[in-house]
Amino acid sequence: MTQYSLGEFEEVVLLTVAVLDGKAYGVGLVEELKSRIGRNASLGAVQIVLKRLEDKGMVRSEFGEATHARGGKRKRYYTITAQGQQALTQIREQRAALWNAIPNFQFRIA
Amino acid sequence: MKPTDELRPPRLPLAFFRWFCHPAFLEEIEGDLLEQFQLNAARLGETKARRLFIADILRLWRPEIIFNHSTFAAMKTSAWLRLLALNLLFALFVVLPFMPGPSNKLSIGLSALGQMAGFFGVLTLPLGLVWAFFELRKFRGAAGLKVNHWNNGFYFAIAATLVGVFAYALVTAGLTHDDGWWVTAVSVPIGLFLLWTTARGIGKLRRQVVLKFSPAPLYLLSIPLVVLAAKLWLQDPLAAASRVKAIRQSEPLIAAIERFREREGRYPDSLAELQPGFLLKLPSTSVMGVNHFDYEKTPDAFYLYFKQVHGATIEVVEYDKTQRHHRKGHYFSGETGVANWRYYWLD
C-alpha cells in the first residue's frame, strides 16, 4: 500500500479543498481556513502548498471566471483528485488507529 | 472614504510581484492578491490593506513562485547529492597529500587532478555562467523556448568536455613524465570510461525533444569555486600540520643517526647503514603525499629532508642541526616551528 506523505499544513489545505468541493481557490481557501479553524494563513503560504499538492498529484486545477474585484484576472479552482482522497483517508485511518490505541485513563483528568 | 472597488493597491510592490512571479502563476495569484486587497480594505481600511498587500507579496517571493515548482523539483535530491559529493571529492583531492596515512603517489596524482580541475574550471567559469543562464530560462517557462542545441545544452556540453579532456590529458602527461608509463596505463582506461559516460549524456542532450533542466552547469560553476576555497582556506593549515607530523615521525631516525655517530665516530653515508643495528626499519612519514625521508651527509653533519607537494610548488622540509640551511633554488623559506627544521618552496 502506498504511504502518502503530507505536512500538517498540506493536510489542512487539502481537507479545505475537499470541503469547498470544486470552489477552492487562493482567497477562498484563506477565508475558509480562517472561518473554520481560525487559522490566519497568508496567501503566499496557501499558494505554495497548492502548487506542491498539484505537483504531488493530490489536486488538479482549472481556470474559472474573472471578476472586477480581481482586476479581470481569472481564478484558478482546485479540486481534490482520487490520489488526494486516498491520502486523506489513509491519514484519517492512521490517526484513528492511534486515538483508539490511547488507554482510557490518559484523558480522564481533562 | 472611497468605495473599495476604486481603491488601488500599491503600484511598486505589484510591479515587483509581476517581475518575479513565474508567468504560469501570474494571472491567478495577481487576481488573488487584488481580491484579498479589496476584502481587507473593506474590513480593515485602506492603510492596513496596503500593508497586508505588501506583506503578502514579500511572502510570495519564494523559489516555488519565482520558478515553476514542478520544474524546480525536477532536480531531484539525488542530483543535489551527486553535485555535493563531487564537490567534496574535488576538495578532498586538493588536500589529500596532507592527510595522515600511508604514503602513496596516487594522492599526489589525484591532487594534481583536483588542482587542474580548479585551474581549468576558472577558465571555463564564463562557459558555466552562460550555460546556467540558458538552463535557468527553462525555470521561467520551457514551453516558450525553441528546442535547439543551445537550449538543450549540447554545444555547452561539447565545449566543457573538450576542456575536460585537455586538462585530463595534461595531468596524465605530467604524471607520466614524473612517474613513468604506468600512469598512462592506469589513467587512459579511466579517462576513456569517463569520456564514454559523458558522451552518452551528451547524446541524450542532443536527442532531447522536451527541454529539461540540466544540472551540468552547476558542476562547472561550483567545482572551481570549491577547489579555490579548499586551496585558500585548507591547504596552508593542512600543509603545516602534515609538515609537523612528518617531522615528528623522523625523530627516531635522527636519534638513530646520532647513535651511529657516537658509536662509529662518523655519520652514516646513507640511511641503509643504520639497518639493522640502529634501526630495524626506517620510519614512514605517515603522510600520504610524503614518500620518504632523504639523507645527505655533509663534512661535519647531515641534512635530513622530505618533500611534499604544495599546490604547484614543491616544498622541501629540511633538518640541519648546524642551522646553516644552505639549500639553494628556493623562492621562499620559513620556520616550521620545530627546532633545526626549515621549509623551502621550490619552483
Coordinates of C-alpha atoms in Angstrom, one line a residue:
Chain A
M1 CA 0.0 0.0 0.0
T2 CA 1.3 3.4 -0.9
Q3 CA 2.3 5.5 2.1
Y4 CA 1.4 9.1 1.4
S5 CA 3.4 11.9 3.0
L6 CA 1.8 15.2 3.8
G7 CA 2.9 18.0 6.0
E8 CA 0.4 19.3 8.6
F9 CA -0.5 22.5 6.6
E10 CA -0.6 20.5 3.4
E11 CA -3.2 18.2 5.0
V12 CA -5.3 21.1 6.3
V13 CA -5.3 22.8 2.9
L14 CA -6.1 19.5 1.1
L15 CA -9.0 19.0 3.5
T16 CA -10.3 22.5 2.9
V17 CA -10.0 22.0 -0.9
A18 CA -12.3 18.9 -0.3
V19 CA -14.7 21.0 1.9
L20 CA -15.0 23.6 -0.8
D21 CA -15.9 21.0 -3.4
G22 CA -14.7 22.4 -6.6
K23 CA -14.9 26.1 -5.4
A24 CA -11.4 26.2 -3.8
Y25 CA -9.1 29.0 -5.0
G26 CA -6.5 31.1 -3.3
V27 CA -8.5 33.8 -1.5
G28 CA -11.4 31.4 -0.9
L29 CA -9.1 29.0 0.9
V30 CA -7.5 31.7 3.0
E31 CA -11.0 32.8 4.1
E32 CA -12.2 29.2 4.7
L33 CA -9.2 28.4 6.9
K34 CA -9.9 31.5 8.9
S35 CA -13.6 30.9 9.4
R36 CA -13.5 27.2 10.0
I37 CA -10.4 26.6 12.1
G38 CA -9.3 30.2 13.0
R39 CA -6.1 29.9 11.1
N40 CA -4.6 33.1 9.7
A41 CA -2.8 31.7 6.7
S42 CA -1.1 34.0 4.2
L43 CA -2.0 33.9 0.5
G44 CA 1.6 33.0 -0.3
A45 CA 1.7 30.0 2.0
V46 CA -1.6 28.7 0.6
Q47 CA -0.5 29.2 -3.0
I48 CA 2.8 27.4 -2.4
V49 CA 1.1 24.5 -0.8
L50 CA -1.5 24.3 -3.6
K51 CA 1.4 24.1 -6.2
R52 CA 3.1 21.4 -4.1
L53 CA -0.1 19.4 -3.8
E54 CA -0.7 19.7 -7.5
D55 CA 2.8 18.6 -8.1
K56 CA 2.2 15.5 -5.9
G57 CA -1.0 14.8 -7.9
M58 CA -3.3 15.4 -5.0
V59 CA -5.2 18.3 -6.5
R60 CA -5.9 19.4 -10.1
S61 CA -6.8 22.8 -11.2
E62 CA -8.5 24.8 -14.0
F63 CA -9.2 28.4 -14.7
G64 CA -12.6 29.8 -13.7
E65 CA -14.2 33.1 -14.1
A66 CA -12.7 36.6 -13.9
T67 CA -14.2 39.3 -11.7
H68 CA -14.0 43.0 -11.4
A69 CA -12.5 42.7 -7.8
R70 CA -9.7 40.6 -9.3
G71 CA -8.8 43.2 -11.8
G72 CA -10.2 41.0 -14.6
K73 CA -7.8 38.1 -13.6
R74 CA -9.3 34.6 -13.7
K75 CA -9.5 32.4 -10.6
R76 CA -7.8 29.0 -10.6
Y77 CA -10.1 26.4 -9.0
Y78 CA -8.6 23.4 -7.3
T79 CA -10.3 20.1 -6.8
I80 CA -9.1 17.1 -5.0
T81 CA -8.0 14.0 -7.0
A82 CA -8.6 10.3 -6.3
Q83 CA -5.0 10.2 -5.0
G84 CA -5.7 13.2 -2.7
Q85 CA -8.7 11.4 -1.3
Q86 CA -6.7 8.2 -0.7
A87 CA -4.1 10.2 1.1
L88 CA -6.6 11.9 3.4
T89 CA -8.4 8.6 4.1
Q90 CA -5.1 6.9 4.9
I91 CA -4.1 9.8 7.3
R92 CA -7.5 9.6 9.0
E93 CA -7.3 5.9 9.5
Q94 CA -3.8 6.1 10.8
R95 CA -4.8 8.8 13.3
A96 CA -8.0 7.0 14.3
A97 CA -5.9 3.9 15.0
L98 CA -3.6 6.0 17.2
W99 CA -6.6 7.6 19.0
N100 CA -8.1 4.2 19.6
A101 CA -4.9 2.9 21.0
I102 CA -4.7 5.6 23.7
P103 CA -5.6 4.0 27.1
N104 CA -8.8 5.4 28.6
F105 CA -7.2 6.8 31.8
Q106 CA -4.9 9.1 29.8
F107 CA -7.6 11.7 29.1
R108 CA -9.6 11.2 32.3
I109 CA -8.1 14.2 34.1
A110 CA -9.2 16.6 31.3
Chain B
M1 CA -13.8 57.5 2.1
K2 CA -13.5 56.0 -1.3
P3 CA -15.6 53.0 -2.3
T4 CA -13.4 49.9 -2.0
D5 CA -13.6 49.0 -5.7
E6 CA -12.0 52.3 -6.5
L7 CA -9.0 51.6 -4.3
R8 CA -5.8 50.5 -6.0
P9 CA -3.1 48.5 -4.3
P10 CA 0.4 50.0 -4.1
R11 CA 1.9 50.0 -7.5
L12 CA 5.6 49.4 -6.8
P13 CA 5.1 46.1 -4.9
L14 CA 2.7 45.0 -7.6
A15 CA 5.2 45.7 -10.3
F16 CA 7.8 43.8 -8.2
F17 CA 5.5 40.9 -8.0
R18 CA 4.8 40.9 -11.7
W19 CA 8.6 40.9 -12.3
F20 CA 9.5 38.0 -10.1
C21 CA 6.4 35.7 -10.4
H22 CA 6.6 32.8 -12.8
P23 CA 4.4 33.6 -15.9
A24 CA 2.4 30.4 -15.4
F25 CA 1.2 31.6 -11.9
L26 CA 0.9 35.3 -12.6
E27 CA -2.8 35.6 -13.5
E28 CA -4.3 33.6 -10.7
I29 CA -2.1 34.9 -7.9
E30 CA -2.3 38.5 -9.1
G31 CA -6.1 38.1 -9.1
D32 CA -6.0 36.6 -5.6
L33 CA -3.8 39.5 -4.4
L34 CA -6.2 42.1 -5.8
E35 CA -9.3 40.3 -4.4
Q36 CA -7.6 39.9 -1.0
F37 CA -6.7 43.6 -1.0
Q38 CA -10.3 44.6 -1.7
L39 CA -11.6 42.4 1.0
N40 CA -9.0 43.7 3.5
A41 CA -9.7 47.3 2.5
A42 CA -13.5 46.8 3.2
R43 CA -12.8 45.1 6.5
L44 CA -9.7 46.9 7.9
G45 CA -9.3 50.1 6.0
E46 CA -7.1 51.1 3.1
T47 CA -3.9 51.7 5.1
K48 CA -3.9 48.3 6.7
A49 CA -4.9 46.6 3.4
R50 CA -1.9 48.2 1.7
R51 CA 0.4 47.0 4.4
L52 CA -1.0 43.5 4.2
F53 CA -0.8 43.6 0.4
I54 CA 3.0 44.3 0.7
A55 CA 3.4 41.6 3.3
D56 CA 1.6 39.1 1.1
I57 CA 3.9 39.9 -1.8
L58 CA 7.0 39.6 0.3
R59 CA 5.8 36.2 1.5
L60 CA 5.3 35.1 -2.2
W61 CA 8.9 35.9 -3.0
R62 CA 10.0 32.3 -2.8
P63 CA 11.6 29.8 -5.3
E64 CA 8.4 27.9 -5.8
I65 CA 6.7 31.1 -7.1
I66 CA 9.7 32.6 -8.9
F67 CA 10.3 29.4 -10.7
N68 CA 7.8 26.8 -11.7
H69 CA 7.7 24.5 -8.7
S70 CA 7.3 21.4 -10.9
T71 CA 10.4 22.4 -12.9
F72 CA 12.3 23.3 -9.8
A73 CA 11.6 19.9 -8.3
A74 CA 12.9 18.3 -11.5
M75 CA 16.4 18.4 -9.9
K76 CA 15.9 15.5 -7.5
T77 CA 17.6 15.1 -4.2
S78 CA 19.9 12.5 -5.7
A79 CA 21.1 15.1 -8.3
W80 CA 21.8 17.6 -5.5
L81 CA 23.6 14.9 -3.5
R82 CA 25.7 13.9 -6.6
L83 CA 26.7 17.6 -7.0
L84 CA 27.6 17.9 -3.4
A85 CA 29.6 14.6 -3.4
L86 CA 31.6 15.5 -6.5
N87 CA 32.4 18.9 -5.0
L88 CA 33.5 17.4 -1.7
L89 CA 35.6 14.8 -3.7
F90 CA 37.5 17.5 -5.6
A91 CA 38.1 19.4 -2.3
L92 CA 39.4 16.2 -0.8
F93 CA 41.7 15.6 -3.8
V94 CA 43.3 19.0 -3.2
V95 CA 44.2 18.3 0.4
L96 CA 44.7 14.5 0.1
P97 CA 48.6 14.7 0.1
F98 CA 48.5 16.4 3.5
M99 CA 46.2 13.7 5.0
P100 CA 47.7 11.2 7.5
G101 CA 48.0 7.7 6.1
P102 CA 50.5 5.5 4.2
S103 CA 52.4 7.5 1.7
N104 CA 51.3 6.9 -1.9
K105 CA 51.7 8.5 -5.3
L106 CA 48.0 8.2 -6.1
S107 CA 47.3 11.0 -3.6
I108 CA 49.7 13.3 -5.5
G109 CA 48.1 12.4 -8.8
L110 CA 44.6 13.0 -7.5
S111 CA 45.7 16.3 -6.0
A112 CA 47.1 17.3 -9.4
L113 CA 43.8 16.4 -10.9
G114 CA 41.9 18.5 -8.4
Q115 CA 44.3 21.4 -8.9
M116 CA 43.8 21.1 -12.7
A117 CA 40.0 21.0 -12.3
G118 CA 40.2 24.2 -10.3
F119 CA 42.6 25.9 -12.8
F120 CA 40.7 24.9 -15.9
G121 CA 37.4 25.4 -14.1
V122 CA 38.3 29.1 -13.5
L123 CA 38.9 29.4 -17.3
T124 CA 35.5 27.7 -18.0
L125 CA 33.6 29.7 -15.5
P126 CA 32.2 32.0 -18.2
L127 CA 31.1 29.0 -20.1
G128 CA 29.3 27.7 -17.0
L129 CA 27.7 31.1 -16.4
V130 CA 26.3 31.3 -20.0
W131 CA 25.1 27.7 -19.8
A132 CA 23.5 28.3 -16.4
F133 CA 21.7 31.3 -17.9
F134 CA 20.3 29.1 -20.7
E135 CA 19.2 26.4 -18.2
L136 CA 17.6 28.9 -15.8
R137 CA 15.5 30.2 -18.6
K138 CA 13.7 26.8 -18.5
F139 CA 12.5 27.6 -15.0
R140 CA 10.7 30.6 -16.3
G141 CA 8.8 28.6 -18.9
A142 CA 10.5 25.9 -21.0
A143 CA 7.4 25.7 -23.2
G144 CA 8.2 29.0 -24.9
L145 CA 11.7 28.0 -25.8
K146 CA 12.8 26.6 -29.1
V147 CA 14.4 23.1 -28.9
N148 CA 17.8 23.7 -30.4
H149 CA 21.4 22.8 -29.5
W150 CA 21.9 25.9 -27.4
N151 CA 18.8 25.4 -25.3
N152 CA 19.3 21.7 -24.8
G153 CA 22.9 22.4 -23.7
F154 CA 24.5 20.2 -26.4
Y155 CA 27.0 22.9 -27.6
F156 CA 28.0 23.8 -24.0
A157 CA 28.5 20.2 -23.1
I158 CA 30.8 19.6 -26.1
A159 CA 32.8 22.7 -25.1
A160 CA 33.1 21.6 -21.5
T161 CA 34.1 18.1 -22.4
L162 CA 36.8 19.3 -24.7
V163 CA 38.3 21.4 -21.9
G164 CA 38.0 18.4 -19.6
V165 CA 39.7 16.1 -22.0
F166 CA 42.5 18.6 -22.5
A167 CA 43.0 19.0 -18.7
Y168 CA 43.0 15.3 -18.1
A169 CA 45.5 14.7 -20.9
L170 CA 47.7 17.3 -19.4
V171 CA 47.7 15.8 -15.9
T172 CA 48.3 12.3 -17.4
A173 CA 51.2 13.6 -19.5
G174 CA 52.7 15.4 -16.5
L175 CA 52.5 12.4 -14.1
T176 CA 53.7 10.1 -16.8
H177 CA 56.8 12.3 -17.2
D178 CA 57.4 12.2 -13.5
D179 CA 56.4 8.6 -12.6
G180 CA 56.6 6.5 -15.7
W181 CA 54.3 4.9 -18.2
W182 CA 52.2 3.0 -15.6
V183 CA 50.3 6.3 -15.0
T184 CA 49.2 6.3 -18.7
A185 CA 48.3 2.6 -18.4
V186 CA 46.0 3.4 -15.5
S187 CA 44.6 6.8 -16.4
V188 CA 43.8 6.2 -20.1
P189 CA 41.2 3.4 -19.5
I190 CA 39.7 5.5 -16.6
G191 CA 39.6 8.6 -18.9
L192 CA 38.1 6.6 -21.8
F193 CA 35.4 5.3 -19.4
L194 CA 34.6 8.8 -18.2
L195 CA 34.6 10.0 -21.8
W196 CA 32.2 7.3 -22.8
T197 CA 29.8 8.1 -19.9
T198 CA 30.0 11.8 -20.8
A199 CA 29.4 11.1 -24.5
R200 CA 26.2 9.1 -23.6
G201 CA 25.0 12.1 -21.5
I202 CA 25.8 14.4 -24.4
G203 CA 23.9 12.2 -26.8
K204 CA 20.8 12.3 -24.5
L205 CA 21.0 16.1 -24.5
R206 CA 21.3 16.2 -28.4
R207 CA 18.2 14.0 -28.7
Q208 CA 16.1 16.0 -26.2
V209 CA 12.7 16.7 -27.6
V210 CA 11.2 18.3 -24.5
L211 CA 13.6 20.7 -22.8
K212 CA 14.6 19.7 -19.3
F213 CA 16.8 21.3 -16.7
S214 CA 20.4 20.0 -16.8
P215 CA 22.4 20.4 -13.6
A216 CA 25.7 20.2 -15.6
P217 CA 26.5 24.0 -15.5
L218 CA 26.2 23.8 -11.7
Y219 CA 29.2 21.5 -11.7
L220 CA 31.1 23.9 -13.9
L221 CA 30.4 26.8 -11.6
S222 CA 30.7 25.0 -8.2
I223 CA 33.8 22.8 -8.6
P224 CA 36.3 25.6 -9.4
L225 CA 35.0 27.7 -6.5
V226 CA 35.2 24.7 -4.1
V227 CA 38.7 23.9 -5.3
L228 CA 39.7 27.5 -4.9
A229 CA 38.2 27.7 -1.4
A230 CA 40.0 24.5 -0.4
K231 CA 43.3 25.9 -1.7
L232 CA 42.7 29.2 0.1
W233 CA 41.5 28.0 3.4
L234 CA 42.6 24.4 3.9
Q235 CA 45.8 23.9 2.0
D236 CA 48.1 26.1 4.2
P237 CA 46.9 24.9 7.6
L238 CA 46.9 21.2 6.5
A239 CA 50.3 21.6 4.9
A240 CA 51.7 23.0 8.2
A241 CA 50.0 20.1 10.1
S242 CA 51.4 17.4 7.7
R243 CA 54.9 19.0 7.9
V244 CA 54.9 18.8 11.7
K245 CA 53.6 15.2 11.6
A246 CA 56.3 14.0 9.2
I247 CA 58.9 15.9 11.3
R248 CA 57.7 14.0 14.5
Q249 CA 57.9 10.7 12.5
S250 CA 61.6 11.5 11.8
E251 CA 62.6 11.7 15.4
P252 CA 63.6 8.0 15.9
L253 CA 65.6 8.3 12.6
I254 CA 67.6 11.3 13.8
A255 CA 68.2 9.6 17.2
A256 CA 69.5 6.5 15.3
I257 CA 71.8 8.7 13.2
E258 CA 73.2 10.3 16.3
R259 CA 73.7 6.9 18.0
F260 CA 75.5 5.7 14.9
R261 CA 77.9 8.7 15.1
E262 CA 78.5 8.1 18.8
R263 CA 79.5 4.5 18.2
E264 CA 81.2 4.8 14.8
G265 CA 82.7 8.3 15.2
R266 CA 81.2 9.4 11.9
Y267 CA 77.9 10.0 10.3
P268 CA 76.5 7.2 8.1
D269 CA 77.0 7.5 4.4
S270 CA 73.4 6.5 3.8
L271 CA 70.3 5.6 5.8
A272 CA 70.8 2.0 4.8
E273 CA 73.8 1.8 7.1
L274 CA 71.5 2.2 10.1
Q275 CA 69.8 -1.1 9.5
P276 CA 69.6 -3.4 11.3
G277 CA 72.0 -2.3 14.1
F278 CA 70.5 1.1 14.9
L279 CA 67.0 0.8 13.4
L280 CA 65.1 -2.3 12.4
K281 CA 63.1 -0.4 9.9
L282 CA 63.2 3.1 8.5
P283 CA 60.2 5.1 9.8
S284 CA 57.4 6.0 7.4
T285 CA 56.4 9.6 7.0
S286 CA 52.7 8.7 7.8
V287 CA 51.6 11.5 5.5
M288 CA 50.0 10.4 2.2
G289 CA 51.9 12.9 0.0
V290 CA 55.3 12.5 1.6
N291 CA 57.0 9.4 0.2
H292 CA 60.1 9.0 2.3
F293 CA 62.9 10.7 4.2
D294 CA 66.1 11.6 2.3
Y295 CA 69.5 11.9 3.8
E296 CA 72.6 13.8 2.7
K297 CA 75.9 13.7 4.6
T298 CA 77.9 16.9 4.9
P299 CA 81.6 17.2 6.1
D300 CA 80.5 17.9 9.7
A301 CA 76.9 16.9 10.0
F302 CA 74.0 15.8 7.8
Y303 CA 70.8 17.0 6.1
L304 CA 67.6 15.0 6.6
Y305 CA 64.7 16.2 4.5
F306 CA 61.4 15.2 2.8
K307 CA 59.4 16.7 0.0
Q308 CA 55.7 17.5 -0.1
V309 CA 53.6 18.9 -2.9
H310 CA 52.1 22.3 -2.0
G311 CA 49.9 23.3 -4.9
A312 CA 52.1 23.9 -7.9
T313 CA 55.1 24.2 -5.5
I314 CA 57.5 21.5 -4.3
E315 CA 58.1 22.1 -0.6
V316 CA 61.4 20.7 0.9
V317 CA 61.4 20.4 4.6
E318 CA 64.9 20.1 5.9
Y319 CA 66.7 19.2 9.2
D320 CA 70.1 20.8 9.8
K321 CA 71.3 20.8 13.3
T322 CA 74.1 23.3 12.4
Q323 CA 71.3 25.6 11.3
R324 CA 73.3 26.8 8.3
H325 CA 70.4 25.8 6.0
H326 CA 72.3 26.2 2.7
R327 CA 69.6 24.9 0.4
K328 CA 69.6 26.7 -3.0
G329 CA 67.0 27.4 -5.6
H330 CA 64.1 28.3 -3.4
Y331 CA 62.0 31.4 -3.7
F332 CA 60.7 31.3 -0.1
S333 CA 61.7 29.7 3.1
G334 CA 60.1 29.6 6.5
E335 CA 60.3 28.3 10.1
T336 CA 58.5 25.1 10.8
G337 CA 58.1 25.8 14.5
V338 CA 60.3 22.8 15.3
A339 CA 64.0 23.4 16.2
N340 CA 66.5 22.8 13.4
W341 CA 63.8 22.3 10.8
R342 CA 63.0 24.8 7.9
Y343 CA 61.0 24.5 4.9
Y344 CA 61.7 25.8 1.4
W345 CA 59.4 26.4 -1.6
L346 CA 60.9 25.5 -4.9
D347 CA 59.5 26.2 -8.4

